[in-house]
Amino acid sequence: MYFVNTSVGDFPPGLTWPASLQSLYVFNTKTVDVKHLKMPPTSTLLDFWNVTEIENLDELYLPDSLTVMYFSNCTVQVIPPSLVWPKSLEKLTLIDNHLQDLPHNLPDGVTFLSIHKNYVDNLGISLPKNLSVLKFRDNRVKEVVNWDFTNLYYFRMKRNPVTRIDNVTFSSKLHYFDCEGCPLTVFNVDMTSFAALDALDPWDRNESRATIEFRGFNIIDNIHSDKAACDKLHGDIRQLWAGKSNVTVHVCVIGSPVNYTLVIVGISIGAVVLIAALTTYCCIKRRNLQKQLETYVAASPFGSGNQFTNGSTLDIAGNSTLGGLVHDLGDLEFLRVSGVELHKKLAEGAYGEVWKGSYNGAIVAVKRLLPNKSSPKDILNFINECKLMARFESPYVVKLYGVSWTRPVDFMAVMEFMDRGDLKSYLANHSPMAVSWEFKHKIMSHILEGLVYLHSMQIIHRDLKSRNVLLDSSDGETVKLTDFGVSKEDLQETMTVGVGTYRWMAPEILKEGHYSVAADIYSFGILLSELDTHKIPYAESRHPITHKPLVDTAIMSMVINGTLSPSFSTECPQWVHAIALRCLEHDPELRPSARQLVLELRRQSPHAK
């Protein structure tokens, strides 16, 4: 981690960087000359933010280890064609610049490309073949023609003057399509693309903001493709999203529906044999899974038979929660390990427990569900958490090594072991005077780095608190984030287990309204009060008349109304308190981003008062 800020000027020849440098942030400066910038081969992130002018960009050396690059609000008009991109580059963000053309020769490994708020008027001649996220909001693109977007799951062309989408192919991978404000008059697609688009539901702004996993379609204007022009292409006018939207979208579908009767008649004998073999295999596989599920049902806390307490019935065909369970377990087969041993129980929460264990001779942490929290829904949520963790590769996020199960009810996650436990226990076992603000500064920095990583992947943690921050003595003390349960405990249940997650929740979450990454920033502000006082949030809050500790519902109500904030001690450094107050703004729009806080923290001496 390294940062360079105001009036940096340039990087002189021979400048020595730490050998372990992973991230470099250059921000808030008028001019920077990058001719002699030589990052070490350990670097994975380069971020230019609010830089008025970047000189000699064509001579910038980019190590192949870089996977993430940002140019944000840098007034860059042209990315030099001679710039050699890192071979490992996966994510490129060029937001709020003056770009007029897309960069050339991007590596095929780039999966995420964001060009929001520039002056680009076309998509160029080629895009990375593995691209899955294309963000092009607020540019000047007039047409999207002749593109193979079958790998895309996210397509955003919002507020571009697009009048024509023609010969563009999508697939069932597509999860989000946004052309809000596009004055479309021509919209021609093939049958497969029509089916992929039509399968989308309307974009639910509430749900999308809660998860940042945008899904659905976002079109706010009627679109009427010309029938005469469609006839010339031997196409048919079809309505997209009929019955799903208040607007009418008529597109020209080119190509006739497949006549499956003729296809079946034309199948060769060899194909029939192949299908029969595959059918036999699938039947055997399904029978084995059914036996596994029957064993699960017999061992589950629901009792005998195949009726669950929520009234759902076991249906191997996939019509119940268990059907999804079979599918999701199959998705994790590549992570499956065996020979995991459990040694000592370390912690227990409302839904799961964590054990110290071993795998292949190494000490690991093993997470599993509580016996009374092993319904199909609980297991599916746990599986989804593991799917999410499998995507992570960050020094500030706990690693998932694998998963293990013999029956679904035995499902376990095998994770990196952090030998100093969680931050909540650490603070409870040490007085505030016994822990230096230099160490706390490091804790803050590592937590924010973890949030920057998650938010760059469009993931909200949603349960940031001291219990979900782990410490390790290796590498001079390491701090990492953990617990990425997709479905958190409901508020009613957290209130029955002592101190609930709600104490760290932003008011917009408690109100069940729209929320975003700013919710994590609010939780970080709450966590700063813990770092200061070594006590749980609102531990000192009392009823003004009875002087008794506030009950849970009172705390929630006061947080929602903006009349209660966590307390800070008189010994708390002013800079910490100032950061906390910004994070705890009741209006989420006024809270800083994790990236801004990382940069701010690097400017701040941990010894300042």
XYZ file of C-alpha atoms in Angstrom:
609
model
C 0.000 0.000 0.000
C 1.352 3.416 -0.938
C -0.225 6.786 -1.552
C 0.908 9.995 -3.215
C -1.120 13.157 -2.955
C -1.128 16.893 -3.554
C 1.669 18.417 -5.664
C 3.531 15.201 -6.290
C 5.031 16.660 -9.490
C 6.583 13.491 -10.888
C 8.221 10.187 -10.014
C 11.998 10.674 -10.193
C 14.241 8.035 -11.812
C 15.374 5.347 -9.412
C 12.532 5.893 -6.956
C 12.487 2.845 -4.684
C 9.174 1.283 -3.728
C 8.586 -1.242 -0.943
C 9.207 -4.729 -2.338
C 5.809 -5.854 -1.064
C 3.878 -2.941 -2.631
C 0.449 -4.078 -3.799
C -1.583 -0.880 -4.225
C -0.569 2.602 -5.358
C -2.940 5.578 -5.088
C -2.135 8.902 -6.792
C -4.714 11.573 -5.990
C -5.592 15.263 -5.627
C -2.740 16.724 -7.659
C -2.553 19.060 -10.638
C 0.217 17.414 -12.640
C 2.052 14.130 -12.376
C 4.750 12.802 -14.704
C 4.669 9.004 -14.865
C 7.610 8.525 -17.229
C 9.789 7.009 -14.519
C 7.074 5.303 -12.500
C 8.240 1.707 -12.042
C 5.985 -0.315 -9.781
C 7.365 -3.631 -8.454
C 6.055 -6.955 -9.830
C 4.046 -7.507 -6.638
C 1.649 -4.665 -7.507
C -1.992 -5.501 -8.182
C -3.762 -2.094 -8.109
C -3.019 1.343 -9.573
C -5.402 4.232 -8.919
C -5.239 7.769 -10.330
C -7.953 9.944 -8.813
C -8.590 13.662 -9.269
C -5.363 14.312 -11.194
C -5.591 17.302 -13.534
C -2.874 16.176 -15.950
C -0.941 12.936 -16.367
C 2.222 13.549 -18.391
C 4.022 10.932 -20.521
C 1.204 8.433 -20.143
C 2.483 6.697 -23.273
C 5.677 5.810 -21.374
C 3.963 4.516 -18.254
C 5.303 1.093 -17.287
C 2.598 -1.263 -16.052
C 3.751 -4.528 -14.437
C 1.915 -7.624 -15.647
C 0.839 -8.340 -12.067
C -1.674 -5.454 -12.103
C -5.258 -6.704 -12.073
C -7.153 -3.480 -11.270
C -6.675 0.040 -12.665
C -8.602 3.274 -12.069
C -8.456 6.631 -13.837
C -11.150 8.718 -12.129
C -11.728 12.442 -12.706
C -8.344 12.841 -14.386
C -9.307 14.818 -17.541
C -7.617 12.169 -19.681
C -8.703 12.701 -23.295
C -6.797 9.885 -24.992
C -5.259 6.651 -23.782
C -2.110 6.361 -25.945
C -2.305 3.400 -28.372
C 1.313 2.607 -27.484
C 0.453 1.978 -23.829
C 1.192 -1.660 -22.997
C -1.537 -3.053 -20.766
C -0.768 -5.568 -17.992
C -1.364 -9.151 -19.085
C -3.230 -9.897 -15.846
C -5.563 -6.902 -16.065
C -9.144 -7.849 -15.135
C -10.843 -4.596 -14.191
C -10.445 -1.191 -15.857
C -12.377 1.864 -14.676
C -12.190 5.159 -16.599
C -14.859 7.294 -14.939
C -15.474 11.020 -15.311
C -12.593 11.844 -17.646
C -12.619 13.570 -21.053
C -12.130 10.387 -23.065
C -13.226 10.570 -26.684
C -12.250 7.035 -27.721
C -11.973 3.668 -26.060
C -8.479 2.424 -25.205
C -6.933 0.063 -27.740
C -5.575 -3.456 -27.401
C -7.085 -4.303 -24.045
C -6.144 -7.817 -22.882
C -8.771 -10.505 -23.421
C -8.659 -11.201 -19.687
C -10.455 -7.932 -18.915
C -13.893 -8.862 -17.588
C -14.971 -5.473 -16.199
C -14.924 -2.216 -18.194
C -16.464 1.009 -16.889
C -16.403 4.152 -19.077
C -19.081 6.178 -17.274
C -19.281 9.953 -17.844
C -16.958 10.556 -20.799
C -17.292 11.797 -24.393
C -16.982 8.446 -26.187
C -19.284 8.191 -29.214
C -18.666 4.580 -30.307
C -17.584 1.196 -28.982
C -14.539 0.984 -31.228
C -13.674 -2.032 -33.318
C -13.034 -4.638 -30.642
C -13.649 -5.362 -26.986
C -12.050 -8.005 -24.736
C -13.567 -11.366 -25.608
C -14.061 -12.323 -21.945
C -15.822 -9.073 -21.068
C -18.798 -9.710 -18.787
C -19.533 -6.216 -17.398
C -19.844 -3.210 -19.733
C -20.711 0.122 -18.111
C -21.138 2.999 -20.555
C -23.492 5.412 -18.814
C -23.494 9.111 -19.789
C -21.475 9.072 -23.002
C -22.279 10.002 -26.629
C -22.826 6.625 -28.275
C -25.444 6.799 -31.053
C -25.585 3.176 -32.161
C -24.634 -0.287 -30.967
C -24.229 -2.450 -34.057
C -22.609 -5.808 -34.890
C -21.483 -6.930 -31.447
C -21.270 -10.377 -29.899
C -22.250 -9.819 -26.279
C -23.015 -13.444 -25.443
C -20.549 -13.320 -22.529
C -22.072 -10.191 -20.998
C -24.165 -10.391 -17.863
C -24.227 -6.609 -17.314
C -24.956 -4.083 -20.099
C -25.479 -0.418 -19.226
C -25.895 2.265 -21.901
C -28.022 4.612 -19.799
C -28.345 8.240 -20.971
C -26.587 7.773 -24.311
C -28.193 9.110 -27.533
C -28.515 5.549 -28.856
C -31.046 5.357 -31.681
C -30.072 1.948 -33.047
C -29.310 -1.492 -31.625
C -28.782 -3.894 -34.515
C -27.206 -7.329 -34.931
C -26.222 -7.472 -31.267
C -26.385 -10.907 -29.659
C -27.060 -11.634 -26.012
C -27.356 -14.955 -24.206
C -29.012 -16.379 -21.113
C -25.998 -15.092 -19.144
C -27.484 -11.602 -19.359
C -28.698 -10.414 -15.943
C -28.987 -6.666 -16.461
C -29.899 -4.521 -19.481
C -30.103 -0.735 -19.110
C -30.847 1.707 -21.897
C -32.785 4.262 -19.881
C -33.088 7.505 -21.801
C -31.947 5.978 -25.111
C -34.106 7.364 -27.995
C -34.221 3.992 -29.769
C -35.970 3.778 -33.139
C -34.244 0.619 -34.430
C -33.978 -2.467 -32.215
C -33.175 -5.646 -34.185
C -32.229 -8.918 -32.456
C -32.219 -12.621 -33.209
C -34.408 -15.207 -31.493
C -31.812 -16.159 -28.876
C -31.178 -12.547 -27.913
C -34.895 -11.830 -27.753
C -35.368 -14.768 -25.388
C -32.479 -13.603 -23.189
C -33.867 -10.072 -22.970
C -37.467 -11.150 -22.507
C -36.504 -13.416 -19.590
C -35.473 -10.366 -17.546
C -37.801 -8.867 -14.974
C -38.116 -5.137 -14.309
C -35.158 -3.707 -12.429
C -36.124 -3.580 -8.757
C -34.346 -0.512 -7.444
C -34.845 -1.554 -3.829
C -33.385 -5.012 -4.275
C -30.587 -3.891 -6.569
C -29.394 -1.176 -4.233
C -29.403 -3.657 -1.387
C -27.057 -6.078 -3.091
C -25.490 -3.989 -5.871
C -26.065 -7.044 -7.999
C -28.162 -5.237 -10.597
C -30.675 -7.559 -12.251
C -33.471 -6.927 -14.695
C -34.191 -4.421 -17.461
C -34.344 -0.652 -17.178
C -36.288 0.997 -20.015
C -38.543 3.997 -19.334
C -39.646 5.011 -22.858
C -41.818 3.314 -25.471
C -39.956 1.787 -28.420
C -41.740 1.093 -31.715
C -39.640 -0.626 -34.377
C -40.694 0.072 -37.967
C -42.679 -2.868 -39.379
C -41.830 -2.122 -43.017
C -38.115 -2.079 -42.263
C -38.492 -5.281 -40.240
C -40.322 -6.995 -43.126
C -37.390 -6.243 -45.433
C -35.178 -8.155 -43.005
C -37.675 -11.049 -43.019
C -38.273 -10.429 -39.343
C -41.289 -10.240 -37.055
C -42.304 -7.435 -34.729
C -42.434 -8.821 -31.180
C -43.113 -7.157 -27.848
C -40.469 -7.384 -25.160
C -41.472 -7.710 -21.519
C -45.191 -7.909 -22.250
C -47.121 -7.693 -18.995
C -43.966 -6.799 -17.060
C -43.637 -3.104 -17.841
C -45.703 0.055 -18.140
C -43.891 0.947 -21.371
C -44.311 -0.797 -24.723
C -41.169 -2.124 -26.377
C -41.594 -3.521 -29.891
C -38.469 -5.010 -31.459
C -37.736 -6.694 -34.768
C -36.910 -10.361 -34.239
C -34.947 -11.775 -37.139
C -35.191 -15.507 -37.651
C -38.089 -17.894 -37.241
C -38.744 -20.120 -34.259
C -37.143 -23.535 -34.526
C -39.464 -26.360 -35.663
C -38.518 -28.947 -33.074
C -40.596 -31.672 -34.735
C -38.451 -31.510 -37.863
C -35.313 -31.379 -35.770
C -36.276 -34.543 -33.921
C -37.052 -36.350 -37.161
C -33.611 -35.425 -38.457
C -31.629 -36.616 -35.475
C -29.106 -39.285 -36.343
C -28.940 -42.703 -34.705
C -25.642 -41.738 -33.089
C -27.196 -38.693 -31.466
C -30.069 -40.810 -30.141
C -27.577 -43.208 -28.569
C -25.686 -40.292 -27.050
C -28.854 -38.798 -25.579
C -29.834 -42.178 -24.156
C -26.429 -42.521 -22.530
C -26.624 -39.047 -21.056
C -30.131 -39.715 -19.793
C -28.968 -42.887 -18.061
C -26.082 -41.026 -16.465
C -28.335 -38.211 -15.250
C -30.818 -40.694 -13.793
C -28.063 -42.435 -11.856
C -26.663 -39.110 -10.692
C -30.089 -37.872 -9.629
C -30.854 -41.154 -7.857
C -27.638 -40.793 -5.848
C -28.496 -37.217 -4.976
C -31.994 -38.266 -3.988
C -30.564 -40.889 -1.631
C -28.320 -38.213 -0.190
C -31.265 -35.896 0.325
C -33.394 -38.656 1.837
C -30.599 -39.243 4.328
C -30.582 -35.516 5.000
C -34.338 -35.465 5.607
C -34.116 -38.398 7.990
C -31.372 -36.667 9.958
C -32.880 -33.199 9.906
C -34.562 -31.612 12.916
C -37.886 -31.513 11.081
C -38.863 -35.033 11.988
C -39.847 -37.960 9.782
C -41.357 -37.865 6.360
C -40.692 -35.397 3.617
C -42.711 -32.458 4.906
C -40.757 -29.499 6.230
C -41.858 -27.100 8.914
C -42.399 -24.362 6.370
C -44.845 -26.568 4.496
C -42.653 -27.249 1.474
C -42.446 -30.760 0.077
C -39.325 -32.568 -1.040
C -39.230 -32.434 -4.837
C -36.091 -33.711 -6.557
C -37.263 -32.159 -9.817
C -36.266 -28.788 -8.422
C -39.653 -27.447 -7.371
C -38.583 -26.919 -3.780
C -35.723 -25.505 -1.814
C -34.026 -28.872 -1.885
C -34.047 -28.895 -5.658
C -31.960 -25.747 -5.555
C -29.794 -27.348 -2.880
C -28.795 -30.192 -5.196
C -27.898 -27.755 -7.940
C -25.871 -25.498 -5.653
C -23.924 -28.360 -4.098
C -22.957 -29.425 -7.590
C -21.635 -25.930 -8.278
C -19.185 -26.318 -5.375
C -17.868 -29.734 -6.368
C -14.612 -28.176 -7.616
C -13.968 -26.838 -4.083
C -14.758 -30.075 -2.295
C -12.095 -31.432 0.058
C -11.957 -34.384 2.428
C -10.065 -35.322 5.556
C -10.980 -32.196 7.529
C -10.625 -32.675 11.302
C -12.279 -30.590 14.031
C -10.314 -29.931 17.245
C -11.725 -27.057 19.287
C -14.854 -24.941 19.134
C -13.885 -21.265 18.934
C -17.109 -19.296 18.589
C -20.846 -19.587 18.090
C -23.297 -17.160 16.528
C -27.014 -17.088 15.877
C -26.702 -19.405 12.877
C -23.303 -21.076 12.894
C -20.236 -22.075 14.818
C -16.510 -21.876 14.071
C -13.999 -24.580 14.978
C -10.251 -24.769 14.978
C -9.361 -27.710 12.773
C -6.758 -29.186 10.487
C -6.562 -30.089 6.832
C -3.552 -31.674 5.138
C -1.466 -30.932 8.219
C -2.316 -27.222 8.258
C -4.333 -25.402 10.918
C -7.612 -24.108 9.499
C -10.850 -22.547 10.665
C -13.977 -24.586 9.957
C -17.395 -22.985 9.851
C -20.602 -24.985 9.980
C -24.262 -24.422 10.771
C -25.788 -25.045 14.176
C -27.841 -28.261 14.367
C -31.065 -26.291 14.793
C -30.180 -24.005 11.881
C -29.774 -26.600 9.143
C -32.964 -26.235 7.150
C -32.654 -26.377 3.350
C -32.915 -22.585 3.256
C -30.145 -22.184 5.836
C -27.881 -24.554 3.921
C -28.558 -22.757 0.641
C -27.632 -19.441 2.242
C -24.420 -20.968 3.587
C -23.593 -22.417 0.154
C -24.158 -19.016 -1.443
C -21.816 -17.449 1.091
C -19.117 -19.942 0.089
C -19.716 -19.260 -3.601
C -19.141 -15.593 -2.895
C -15.994 -16.202 -0.844
C -14.560 -18.412 -3.587
C -14.339 -15.295 -5.780
C -12.212 -13.352 -3.297
C -8.467 -12.914 -3.607
C -7.380 -10.142 -1.271
C -4.905 -9.872 1.619
C -7.662 -8.106 3.569
C -10.348 -10.778 3.225
C -10.272 -14.227 4.851
C -9.538 -16.941 2.293
C -11.788 -19.911 1.591
C -9.692 -23.052 1.063
C -12.524 -25.436 0.290
C -15.808 -26.987 1.369
C -16.672 -30.413 2.695
C -19.795 -32.511 3.129
C -21.000 -36.092 3.252
C -24.637 -35.061 3.578
C -26.011 -31.567 2.999
C -26.616 -31.203 6.735
C -22.854 -31.718 7.296
C -21.794 -28.902 4.952
C -18.664 -27.082 6.208
C -16.458 -24.258 4.965
C -12.695 -24.669 5.386
C -11.098 -21.255 5.792
C -7.907 -19.450 6.661
C -7.152 -19.582 10.403
C -6.570 -16.227 12.126
C -4.702 -16.964 15.343
C -5.651 -13.848 17.348
C -9.392 -14.236 16.988
C -11.951 -11.536 16.365
C -11.583 -7.838 17.072
C -14.506 -7.758 19.511
C -12.852 -10.284 21.825
C -9.474 -8.593 21.437
C -10.867 -5.219 22.500
C -12.823 -6.749 25.378
C -9.649 -8.394 26.718
C -7.496 -5.247 26.526
C -8.023 -1.844 28.094
C -8.080 1.177 25.763
C -4.765 2.357 27.209
C -3.139 -1.002 26.427
C -3.713 -0.757 22.666
C -1.889 1.988 20.783
C -3.568 4.168 18.191
C -0.730 3.196 15.882
C -2.053 -0.371 15.928
C -5.640 0.842 15.713
C -4.649 2.957 12.700
C -3.449 -0.245 11.049
C -6.707 -2.016 11.914
C -8.692 0.834 10.383
C -6.528 0.812 7.261
C -6.878 -2.931 6.684
C -10.646 -2.863 7.207
C -10.997 -0.052 4.673
C -8.772 -1.868 2.180
C -11.077 -4.846 2.512
C -14.099 -2.633 1.856
C -12.431 -1.035 -1.172
C -11.883 -4.523 -2.568
C -15.454 -5.666 -1.911
C -17.027 -2.482 -3.223
C -14.889 -2.657 -6.375
C -16.539 -6.041 -6.992
C -19.956 -4.479 -6.399
C -20.446 -6.330 -3.122
C -21.841 -4.854 0.091
C -20.682 -6.629 3.240
C -23.871 -5.675 5.141
C -22.636 -7.067 8.462
C -19.473 -5.130 9.246
C -18.798 -5.220 12.994
C -15.934 -6.056 15.328
C -17.012 -9.707 15.543
C -16.476 -10.033 11.782
C -12.982 -8.541 11.794
C -10.256 -11.116 12.470
C -6.656 -10.629 13.610
C -3.563 -12.691 12.896
C -0.006 -12.379 14.213
C 1.647 -13.255 10.885
C 3.272 -10.598 8.697
C 3.441 -8.103 11.543
C -0.243 -8.306 12.450
C -2.838 -8.795 9.733
C -6.478 -7.743 9.853
C -9.087 -9.328 7.582
C -12.834 -9.242 6.992
C -14.987 -12.333 7.302
C -18.628 -13.513 7.376
C -20.215 -12.841 4.014
C -23.544 -14.516 4.635
C -25.816 -13.597 1.733
C -28.898 -13.684 3.941
C -28.338 -12.115 7.342
C -30.388 -12.881 10.429
C -33.657 -10.992 10.584
C -33.856 -8.242 13.179
C -36.316 -10.087 15.393
C -33.930 -13.001 15.744
C -30.835 -10.908 16.409
C -32.674 -9.255 19.282
C -33.031 -12.623 21.024
C -29.302 -13.380 21.180
C -28.042 -10.393 23.157
C -26.320 -7.751 21.096
C -27.746 -7.907 17.604
C -26.309 -6.955 14.266
C -28.736 -4.026 14.201
C -26.419 -1.990 16.467
C -24.015 -1.635 13.550
C -26.711 -1.093 10.912
C -27.278 2.152 9.053
C -30.669 3.838 9.533
C -31.635 3.188 5.914
C -31.264 -0.559 6.498
C -33.299 -0.460 9.687
C -36.024 1.326 7.736
C -35.766 -1.367 5.019
C -35.384 1.355 2.435
C -32.852 1.899 -0.345
C -29.280 1.311 0.700
C -25.884 0.967 -0.910
C -22.180 0.671 -0.102
C -22.718 3.693 2.146
C -24.300 1.273 4.642
C -20.895 -0.367 5.131
C -19.362 3.063 5.727
C -21.914 3.751 8.474
C -21.005 0.419 10.086
C -17.339 1.422 9.898
C -18.197 4.599 11.823
C -19.858 2.482 14.516
C -16.796 0.261 14.601
C -14.591 3.312 15.230
C -16.487 3.889 18.481
C -15.613 0.310 19.466
C -11.943 0.940 18.687
C -12.074 3.986 20.942
C -14.095 2.718 23.905
C -13.549 -1.073 23.662
C -17.276 -1.407 24.345
C -20.231 -2.455 22.255
C -22.146 0.373 20.539
C -24.556 2.313 22.755
C -23.350 0.511 25.896
C -23.441 3.804 27.826
C -26.805 4.988 26.471
C -29.461 5.375 29.169
C -33.149 6.233 29.320
C -33.386 9.934 30.293
C -35.925 9.240 33.077
C -35.236 5.742 34.413
C -31.503 5.889 33.660
C -31.669 2.238 32.706
C -29.916 0.912 29.571
C -31.965 1.557 26.467
C -33.944 -1.403 25.216
C -33.241 -2.661 21.715
C -36.352 -1.235 20.108
C -35.619 2.199 21.562
C -32.097 2.159 20.126
C -33.390 1.176 16.693
C -36.070 3.860 16.709
C -33.639 6.586 17.764
C -31.067 5.565 15.143
C -33.741 5.638 12.437
C -34.801 9.115 13.553
C -31.222 10.353 13.760
C -31.394 11.159 17.478
C -28.837 8.623 18.735
C -25.174 8.130 17.856
C -22.479 5.959 19.442
C -20.367 7.574 22.137
C -16.653 8.415 21.991
C -14.273 8.996 24.868
C -12.488 12.250 25.627
C -9.212 10.440 24.882
C -10.269 9.651 21.315
C -7.999 11.432 18.790
C -9.809 14.278 17.074
C -9.029 12.941 13.605
C -10.664 9.594 14.462
C -13.746 11.312 15.837
C -13.938 13.543 12.755
C -13.802 10.547 10.400
C -16.421 8.740 12.470
C -18.833 11.675 12.315
C -18.573 11.759 8.519
C -19.204 8.016 8.320
C -22.209 8.329 10.635
C -24.016 10.929 8.540
C -27.726 10.101 8.555
C -27.898 10.851 4.812
C -25.961 8.078 3.002
C -25.129 10.471 0.151
C -23.011 12.541 2.556
C -20.815 9.654 3.708
C -17.345 9.241 2.173
C -16.449 6.219 0.071
C -14.049 3.534 1.273
C -11.499 4.699 -1.302
C -11.676 8.263 -0.027
C -11.183 7.061 3.536
C -8.161 4.953 2.566
C -6.510 7.990 1.023
C -7.433 10.175 3.983
C -6.078 7.667 6.457
C -2.744 7.550 4.637
C -2.395 11.302 5.136
C -3.107 10.993 8.833
C -0.401 10.236 11.368
C -1.605 7.675 13.928
C 0.150 9.701 16.636
C -1.868 12.878 15.997
C -4.400 13.993 18.576
